[in-house]
mmCIF file of C-alpha atoms in Angstrom:
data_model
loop_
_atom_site.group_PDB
_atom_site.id
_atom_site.type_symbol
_atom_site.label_atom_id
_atom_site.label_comp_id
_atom_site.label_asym_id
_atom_site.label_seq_id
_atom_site.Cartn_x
_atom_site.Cartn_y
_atom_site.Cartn_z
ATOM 1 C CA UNK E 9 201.222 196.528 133.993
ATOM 2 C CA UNK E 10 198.003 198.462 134.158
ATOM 3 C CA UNK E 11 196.769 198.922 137.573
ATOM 4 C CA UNK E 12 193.215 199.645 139.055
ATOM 5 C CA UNK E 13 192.555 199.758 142.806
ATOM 6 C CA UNK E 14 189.316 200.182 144.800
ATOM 7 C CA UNK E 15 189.497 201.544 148.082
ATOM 8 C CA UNK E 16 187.873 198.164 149.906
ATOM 9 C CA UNK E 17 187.326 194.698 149.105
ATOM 10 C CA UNK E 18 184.076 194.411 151.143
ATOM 11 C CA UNK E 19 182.017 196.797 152.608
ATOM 12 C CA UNK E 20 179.097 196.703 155.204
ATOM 13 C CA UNK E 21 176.436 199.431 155.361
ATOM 14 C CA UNK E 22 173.316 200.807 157.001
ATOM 15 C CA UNK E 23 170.030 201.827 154.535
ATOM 16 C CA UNK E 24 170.269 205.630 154.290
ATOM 17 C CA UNK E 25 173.833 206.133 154.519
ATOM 18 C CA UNK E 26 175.718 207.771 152.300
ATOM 19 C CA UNK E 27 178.392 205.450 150.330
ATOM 20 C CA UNK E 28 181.728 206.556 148.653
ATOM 21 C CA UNK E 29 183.455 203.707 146.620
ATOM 22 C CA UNK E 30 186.880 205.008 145.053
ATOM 23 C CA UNK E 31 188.860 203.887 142.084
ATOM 24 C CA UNK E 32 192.064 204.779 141.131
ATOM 25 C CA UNK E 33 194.284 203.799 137.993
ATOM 26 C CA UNK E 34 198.076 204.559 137.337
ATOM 27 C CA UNK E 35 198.014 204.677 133.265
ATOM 28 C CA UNK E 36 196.679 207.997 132.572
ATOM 29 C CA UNK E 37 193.649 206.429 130.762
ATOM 30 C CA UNK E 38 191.288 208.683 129.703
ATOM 31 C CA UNK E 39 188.079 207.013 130.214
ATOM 32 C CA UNK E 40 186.906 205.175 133.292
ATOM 33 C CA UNK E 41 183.530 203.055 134.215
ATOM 34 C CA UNK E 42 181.326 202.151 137.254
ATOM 35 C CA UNK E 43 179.407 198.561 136.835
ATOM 36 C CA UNK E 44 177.572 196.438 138.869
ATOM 37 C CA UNK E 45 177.642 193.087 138.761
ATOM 38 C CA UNK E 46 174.662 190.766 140.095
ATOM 39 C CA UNK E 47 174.144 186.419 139.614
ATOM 40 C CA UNK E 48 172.367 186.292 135.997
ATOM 41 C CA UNK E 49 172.975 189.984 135.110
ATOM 42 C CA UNK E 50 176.405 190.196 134.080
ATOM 43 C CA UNK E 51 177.412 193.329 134.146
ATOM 44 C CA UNK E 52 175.625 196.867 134.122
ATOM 45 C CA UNK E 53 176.966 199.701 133.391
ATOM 46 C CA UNK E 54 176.178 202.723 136.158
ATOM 47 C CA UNK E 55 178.159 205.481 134.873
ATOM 48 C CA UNK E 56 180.978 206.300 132.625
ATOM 49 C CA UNK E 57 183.905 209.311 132.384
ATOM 50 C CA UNK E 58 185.664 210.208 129.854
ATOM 51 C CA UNK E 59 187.730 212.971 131.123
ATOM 52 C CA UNK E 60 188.364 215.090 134.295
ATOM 53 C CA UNK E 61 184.997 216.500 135.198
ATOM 54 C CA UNK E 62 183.144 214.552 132.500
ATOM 55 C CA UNK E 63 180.571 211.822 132.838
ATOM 56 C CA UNK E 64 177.626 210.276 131.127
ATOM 57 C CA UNK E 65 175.045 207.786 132.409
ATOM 58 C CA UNK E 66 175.143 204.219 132.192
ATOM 59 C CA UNK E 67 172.270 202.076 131.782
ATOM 60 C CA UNK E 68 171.533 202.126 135.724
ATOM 61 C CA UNK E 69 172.321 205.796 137.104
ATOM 62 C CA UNK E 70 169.070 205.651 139.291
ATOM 63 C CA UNK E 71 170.575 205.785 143.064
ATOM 64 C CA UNK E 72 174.154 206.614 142.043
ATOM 65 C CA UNK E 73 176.486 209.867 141.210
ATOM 66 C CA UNK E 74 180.040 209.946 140.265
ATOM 67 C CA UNK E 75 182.723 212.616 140.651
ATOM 68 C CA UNK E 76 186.034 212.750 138.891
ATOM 69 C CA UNK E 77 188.108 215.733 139.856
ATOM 70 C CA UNK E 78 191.359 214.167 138.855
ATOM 71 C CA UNK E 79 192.074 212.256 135.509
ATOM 72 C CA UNK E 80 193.198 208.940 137.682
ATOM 73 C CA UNK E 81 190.400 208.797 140.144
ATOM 74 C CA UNK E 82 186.711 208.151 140.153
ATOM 75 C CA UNK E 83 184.212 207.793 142.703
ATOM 76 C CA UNK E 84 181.007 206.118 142.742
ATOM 77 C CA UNK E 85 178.244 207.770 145.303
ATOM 78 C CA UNK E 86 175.376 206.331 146.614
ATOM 79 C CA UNK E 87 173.724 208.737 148.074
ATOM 80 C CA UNK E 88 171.526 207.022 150.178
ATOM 81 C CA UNK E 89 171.878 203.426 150.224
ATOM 82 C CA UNK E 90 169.088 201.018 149.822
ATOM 83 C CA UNK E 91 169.067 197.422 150.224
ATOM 84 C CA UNK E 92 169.101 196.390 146.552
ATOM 85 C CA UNK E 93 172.116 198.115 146.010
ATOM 86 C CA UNK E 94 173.661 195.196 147.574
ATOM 87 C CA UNK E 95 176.036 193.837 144.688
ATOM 88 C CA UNK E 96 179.391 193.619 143.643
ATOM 89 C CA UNK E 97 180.844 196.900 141.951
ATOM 90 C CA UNK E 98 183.562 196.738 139.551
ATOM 91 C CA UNK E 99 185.704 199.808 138.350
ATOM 92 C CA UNK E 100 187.261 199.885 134.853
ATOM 93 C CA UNK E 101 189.611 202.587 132.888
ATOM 94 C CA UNK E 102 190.936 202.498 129.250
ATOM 95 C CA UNK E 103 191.841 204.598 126.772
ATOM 96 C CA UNK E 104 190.272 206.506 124.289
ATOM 97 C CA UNK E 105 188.778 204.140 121.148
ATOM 98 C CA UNK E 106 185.963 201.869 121.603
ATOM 99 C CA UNK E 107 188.774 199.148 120.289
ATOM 100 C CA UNK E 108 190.632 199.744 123.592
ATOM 101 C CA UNK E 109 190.806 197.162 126.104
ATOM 102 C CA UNK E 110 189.023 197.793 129.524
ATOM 103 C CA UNK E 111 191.287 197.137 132.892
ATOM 104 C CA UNK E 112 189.289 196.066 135.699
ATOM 105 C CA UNK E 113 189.752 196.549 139.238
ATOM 106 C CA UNK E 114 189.255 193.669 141.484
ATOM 107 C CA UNK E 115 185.776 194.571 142.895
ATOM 108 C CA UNK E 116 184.225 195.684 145.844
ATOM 109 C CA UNK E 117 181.206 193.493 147.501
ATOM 110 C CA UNK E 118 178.585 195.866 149.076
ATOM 111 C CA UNK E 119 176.002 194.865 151.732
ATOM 112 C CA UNK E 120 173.568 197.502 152.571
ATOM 113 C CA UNK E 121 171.739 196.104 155.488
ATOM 114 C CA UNK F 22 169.968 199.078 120.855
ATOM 115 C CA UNK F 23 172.627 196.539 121.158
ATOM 116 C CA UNK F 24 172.451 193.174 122.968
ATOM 117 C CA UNK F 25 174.620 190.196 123.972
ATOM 118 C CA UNK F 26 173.629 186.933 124.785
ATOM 119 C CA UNK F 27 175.341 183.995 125.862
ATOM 120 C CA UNK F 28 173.452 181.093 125.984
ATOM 121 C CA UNK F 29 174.649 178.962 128.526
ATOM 122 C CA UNK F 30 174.915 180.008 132.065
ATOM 123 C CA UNK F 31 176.603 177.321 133.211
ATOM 124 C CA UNK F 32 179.173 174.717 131.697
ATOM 125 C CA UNK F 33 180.083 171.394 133.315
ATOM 126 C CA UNK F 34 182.991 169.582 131.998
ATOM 127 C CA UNK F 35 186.196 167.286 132.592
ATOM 128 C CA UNK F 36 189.501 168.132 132.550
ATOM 129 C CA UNK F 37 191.539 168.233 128.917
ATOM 130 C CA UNK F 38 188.080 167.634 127.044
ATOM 131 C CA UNK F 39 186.848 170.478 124.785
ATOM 132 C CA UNK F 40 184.724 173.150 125.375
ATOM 133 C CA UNK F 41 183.320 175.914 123.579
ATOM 134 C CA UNK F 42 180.973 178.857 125.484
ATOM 135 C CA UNK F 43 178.668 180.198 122.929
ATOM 136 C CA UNK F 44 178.022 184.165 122.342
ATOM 137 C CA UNK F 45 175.493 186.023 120.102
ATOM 138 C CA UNK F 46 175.299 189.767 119.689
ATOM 139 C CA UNK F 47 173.051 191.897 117.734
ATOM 140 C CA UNK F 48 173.733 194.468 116.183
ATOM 141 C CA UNK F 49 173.675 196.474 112.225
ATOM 142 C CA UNK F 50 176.506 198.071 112.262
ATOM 143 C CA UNK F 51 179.731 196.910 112.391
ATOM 144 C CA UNK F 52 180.910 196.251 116.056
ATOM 145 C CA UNK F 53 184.296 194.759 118.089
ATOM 146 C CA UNK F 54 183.908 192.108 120.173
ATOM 147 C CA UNK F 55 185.827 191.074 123.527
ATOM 148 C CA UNK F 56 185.832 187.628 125.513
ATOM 149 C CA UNK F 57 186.878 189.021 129.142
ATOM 150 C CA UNK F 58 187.189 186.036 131.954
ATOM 151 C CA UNK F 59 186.845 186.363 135.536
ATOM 152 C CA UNK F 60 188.386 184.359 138.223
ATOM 153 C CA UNK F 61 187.388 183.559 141.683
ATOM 154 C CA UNK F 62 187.016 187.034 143.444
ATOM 155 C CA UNK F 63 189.019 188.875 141.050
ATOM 156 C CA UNK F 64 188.484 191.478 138.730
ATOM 157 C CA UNK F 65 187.925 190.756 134.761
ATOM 158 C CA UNK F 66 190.537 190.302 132.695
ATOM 159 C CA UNK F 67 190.606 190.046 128.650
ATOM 160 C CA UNK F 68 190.869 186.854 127.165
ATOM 161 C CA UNK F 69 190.936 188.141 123.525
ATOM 162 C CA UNK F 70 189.409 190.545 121.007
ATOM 163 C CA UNK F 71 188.090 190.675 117.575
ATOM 164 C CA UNK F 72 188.672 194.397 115.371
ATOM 165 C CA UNK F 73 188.667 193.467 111.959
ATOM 166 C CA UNK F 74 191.038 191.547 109.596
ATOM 167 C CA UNK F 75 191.091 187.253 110.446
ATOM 168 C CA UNK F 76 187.709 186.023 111.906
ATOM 169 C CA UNK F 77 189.968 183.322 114.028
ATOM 170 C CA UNK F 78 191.394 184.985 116.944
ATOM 171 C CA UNK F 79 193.657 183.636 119.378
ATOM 172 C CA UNK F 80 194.266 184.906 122.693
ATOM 173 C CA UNK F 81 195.780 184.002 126.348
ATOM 174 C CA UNK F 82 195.759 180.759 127.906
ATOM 175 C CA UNK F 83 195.023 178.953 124.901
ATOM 176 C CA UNK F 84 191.522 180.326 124.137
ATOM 177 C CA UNK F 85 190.315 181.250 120.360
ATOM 178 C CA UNK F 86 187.101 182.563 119.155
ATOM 179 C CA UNK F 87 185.776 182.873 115.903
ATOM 180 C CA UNK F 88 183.875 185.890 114.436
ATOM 181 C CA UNK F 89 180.685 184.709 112.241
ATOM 182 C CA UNK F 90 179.173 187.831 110.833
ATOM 183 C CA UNK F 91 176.528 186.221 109.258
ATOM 184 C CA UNK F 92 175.477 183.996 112.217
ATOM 185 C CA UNK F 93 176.014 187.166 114.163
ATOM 186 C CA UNK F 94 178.347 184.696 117.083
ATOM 187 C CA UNK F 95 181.430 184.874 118.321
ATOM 188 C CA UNK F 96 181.884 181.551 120.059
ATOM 189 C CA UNK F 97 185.058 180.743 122.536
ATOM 190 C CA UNK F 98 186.868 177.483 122.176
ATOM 191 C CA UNK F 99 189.319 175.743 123.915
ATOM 192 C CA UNK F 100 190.379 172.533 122.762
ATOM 193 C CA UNK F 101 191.780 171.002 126.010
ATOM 194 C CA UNK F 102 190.643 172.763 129.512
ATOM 195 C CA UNK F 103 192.553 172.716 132.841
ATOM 196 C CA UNK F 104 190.924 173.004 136.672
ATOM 197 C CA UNK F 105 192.845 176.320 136.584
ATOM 198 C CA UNK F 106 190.070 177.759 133.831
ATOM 199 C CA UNK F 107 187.368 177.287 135.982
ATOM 200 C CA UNK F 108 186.205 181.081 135.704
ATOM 201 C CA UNK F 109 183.559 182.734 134.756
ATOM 202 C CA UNK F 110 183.393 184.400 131.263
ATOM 203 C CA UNK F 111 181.774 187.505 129.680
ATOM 204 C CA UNK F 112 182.057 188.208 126.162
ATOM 205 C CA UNK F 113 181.177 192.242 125.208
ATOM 206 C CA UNK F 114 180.328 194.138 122.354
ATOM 207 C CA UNK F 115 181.270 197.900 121.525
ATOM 208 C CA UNK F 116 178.590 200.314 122.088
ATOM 209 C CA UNK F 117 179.458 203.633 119.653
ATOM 210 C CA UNK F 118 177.342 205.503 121.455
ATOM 211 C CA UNK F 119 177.694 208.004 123.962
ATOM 212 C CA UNK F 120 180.105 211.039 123.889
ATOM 213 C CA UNK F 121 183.312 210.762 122.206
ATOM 214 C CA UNK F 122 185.434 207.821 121.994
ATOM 215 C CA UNK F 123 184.292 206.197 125.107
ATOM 216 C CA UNK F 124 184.951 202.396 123.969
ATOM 217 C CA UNK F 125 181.402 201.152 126.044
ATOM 218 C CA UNK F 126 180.866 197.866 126.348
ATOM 219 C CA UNK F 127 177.316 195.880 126.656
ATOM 220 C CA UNK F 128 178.054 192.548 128.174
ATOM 221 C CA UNK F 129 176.413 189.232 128.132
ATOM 222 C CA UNK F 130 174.498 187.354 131.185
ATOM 223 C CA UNK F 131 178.050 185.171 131.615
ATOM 224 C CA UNK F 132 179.256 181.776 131.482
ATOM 225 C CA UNK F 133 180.392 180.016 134.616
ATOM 226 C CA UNK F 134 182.673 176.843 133.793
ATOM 227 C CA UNK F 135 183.264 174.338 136.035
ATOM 228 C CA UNK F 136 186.009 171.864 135.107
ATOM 229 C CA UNK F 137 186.035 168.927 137.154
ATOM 230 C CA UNK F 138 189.141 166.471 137.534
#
């Protein structure tokens, strides 16, 4: 079975700091994604890779980088957080095709306070 | 650019009745479309897919969808729900754009259903 992880479940945070939330998947897929998901928005796309050292912008970048120095793992950076960052992030990975099939991570619930 | 829209946010119904969750897309070119489902604070998982070939497609937990190119819809149907589908759902469209082969998705607003006993 496909997995994707993300580093924490729920995270608590102070406006201004920095913010690293890590994914990691075990199928060698080439592309991975960064959304947010918020009540009424479904999801947003933030950022997208599609191979080691790649990336493109989402439809939301403002606030955010990424880094992917390895094919399996990709970070989402906020570089200074702001309170309506709060949200629920969601990693994804697939392979190449745009018939693929995304895998999601379970999430990770940010509060910037 | 691309849209989805689902037009009910929320569904109420009762267990082993019908339901369907309705989903619209726009788009002029031709475009695969995904019914992912998302259960209490989990991740999203796919339900089903449409490429090309049969518009009826059946997929886990005995969901189906039907692809209507000319109503531009791809609807979800179950014909008997359980309390264990009480999820919420997102159905997705391909987005060709972007570098490469990226397979990006543009989601709809979401569908929560509650099935009550």
């Amino acid at each position: 079975d496909v997995k994707v992880t993300q580093s924490s479940r729920y995270l608590v945070k102070r406006t201004g700091e920095k913010v690293f939330l890590e994914c990691v998947q075990d199928m060698d897929h080439e592309n991975m994604f960064w959304y947010r998901q918020d009540p009424g928005l479904g999801l947003r796309l933030i950022y997208f890779s599609y191979d080691v050292k790649m990336k493109e912008k989402g439809d939301i970048p403002e606030g955010y980088s990424v880094s992917r120095e390895k094919k399996e793992r990709f970070s989402l950076i906020l570089e200074s957080a702001s309170t309506n960052q709060t949200s629920m992030y969601l990693c994804a990975s697939s392979s190449s095709g745009v018939q693929e099939t995304q895998y999601f991570g379970p999430g990770t619930r940010l509060l910037v306070l | 650019a691309q849209s989805v829209t689902q037009l009910d946010s929320q569904v109420p119904v009762f267990e082993e009745a019908p339901v369907e969750l309705r989903c619209n897309y726009s788009s002029s070119v031709s475009v695969y479309l995904f019914w992912y489902v998302q259960y209490p604070n989990q991740g999203l998982q796919l339900l089903l897919k449409y490429l090309s070939g049969s518009t009826l497609v059946k997929g886990i937990n005995g969901f189906e969808a039907e692809f209507n190119k000319s109503q531009t819809s791809f609807h979800l149907r179950k014909p008997s729900v359980h309390i264990s589908d009480t999820a919420e759902y997102f159905c997705a469209v391909s987005d060709p754009g972007g570098s490469g082969n990226t397979g990006k998705l543009i989601f709809g607003q979401g569908t929560t259903l509650q099935v009550k006993p």
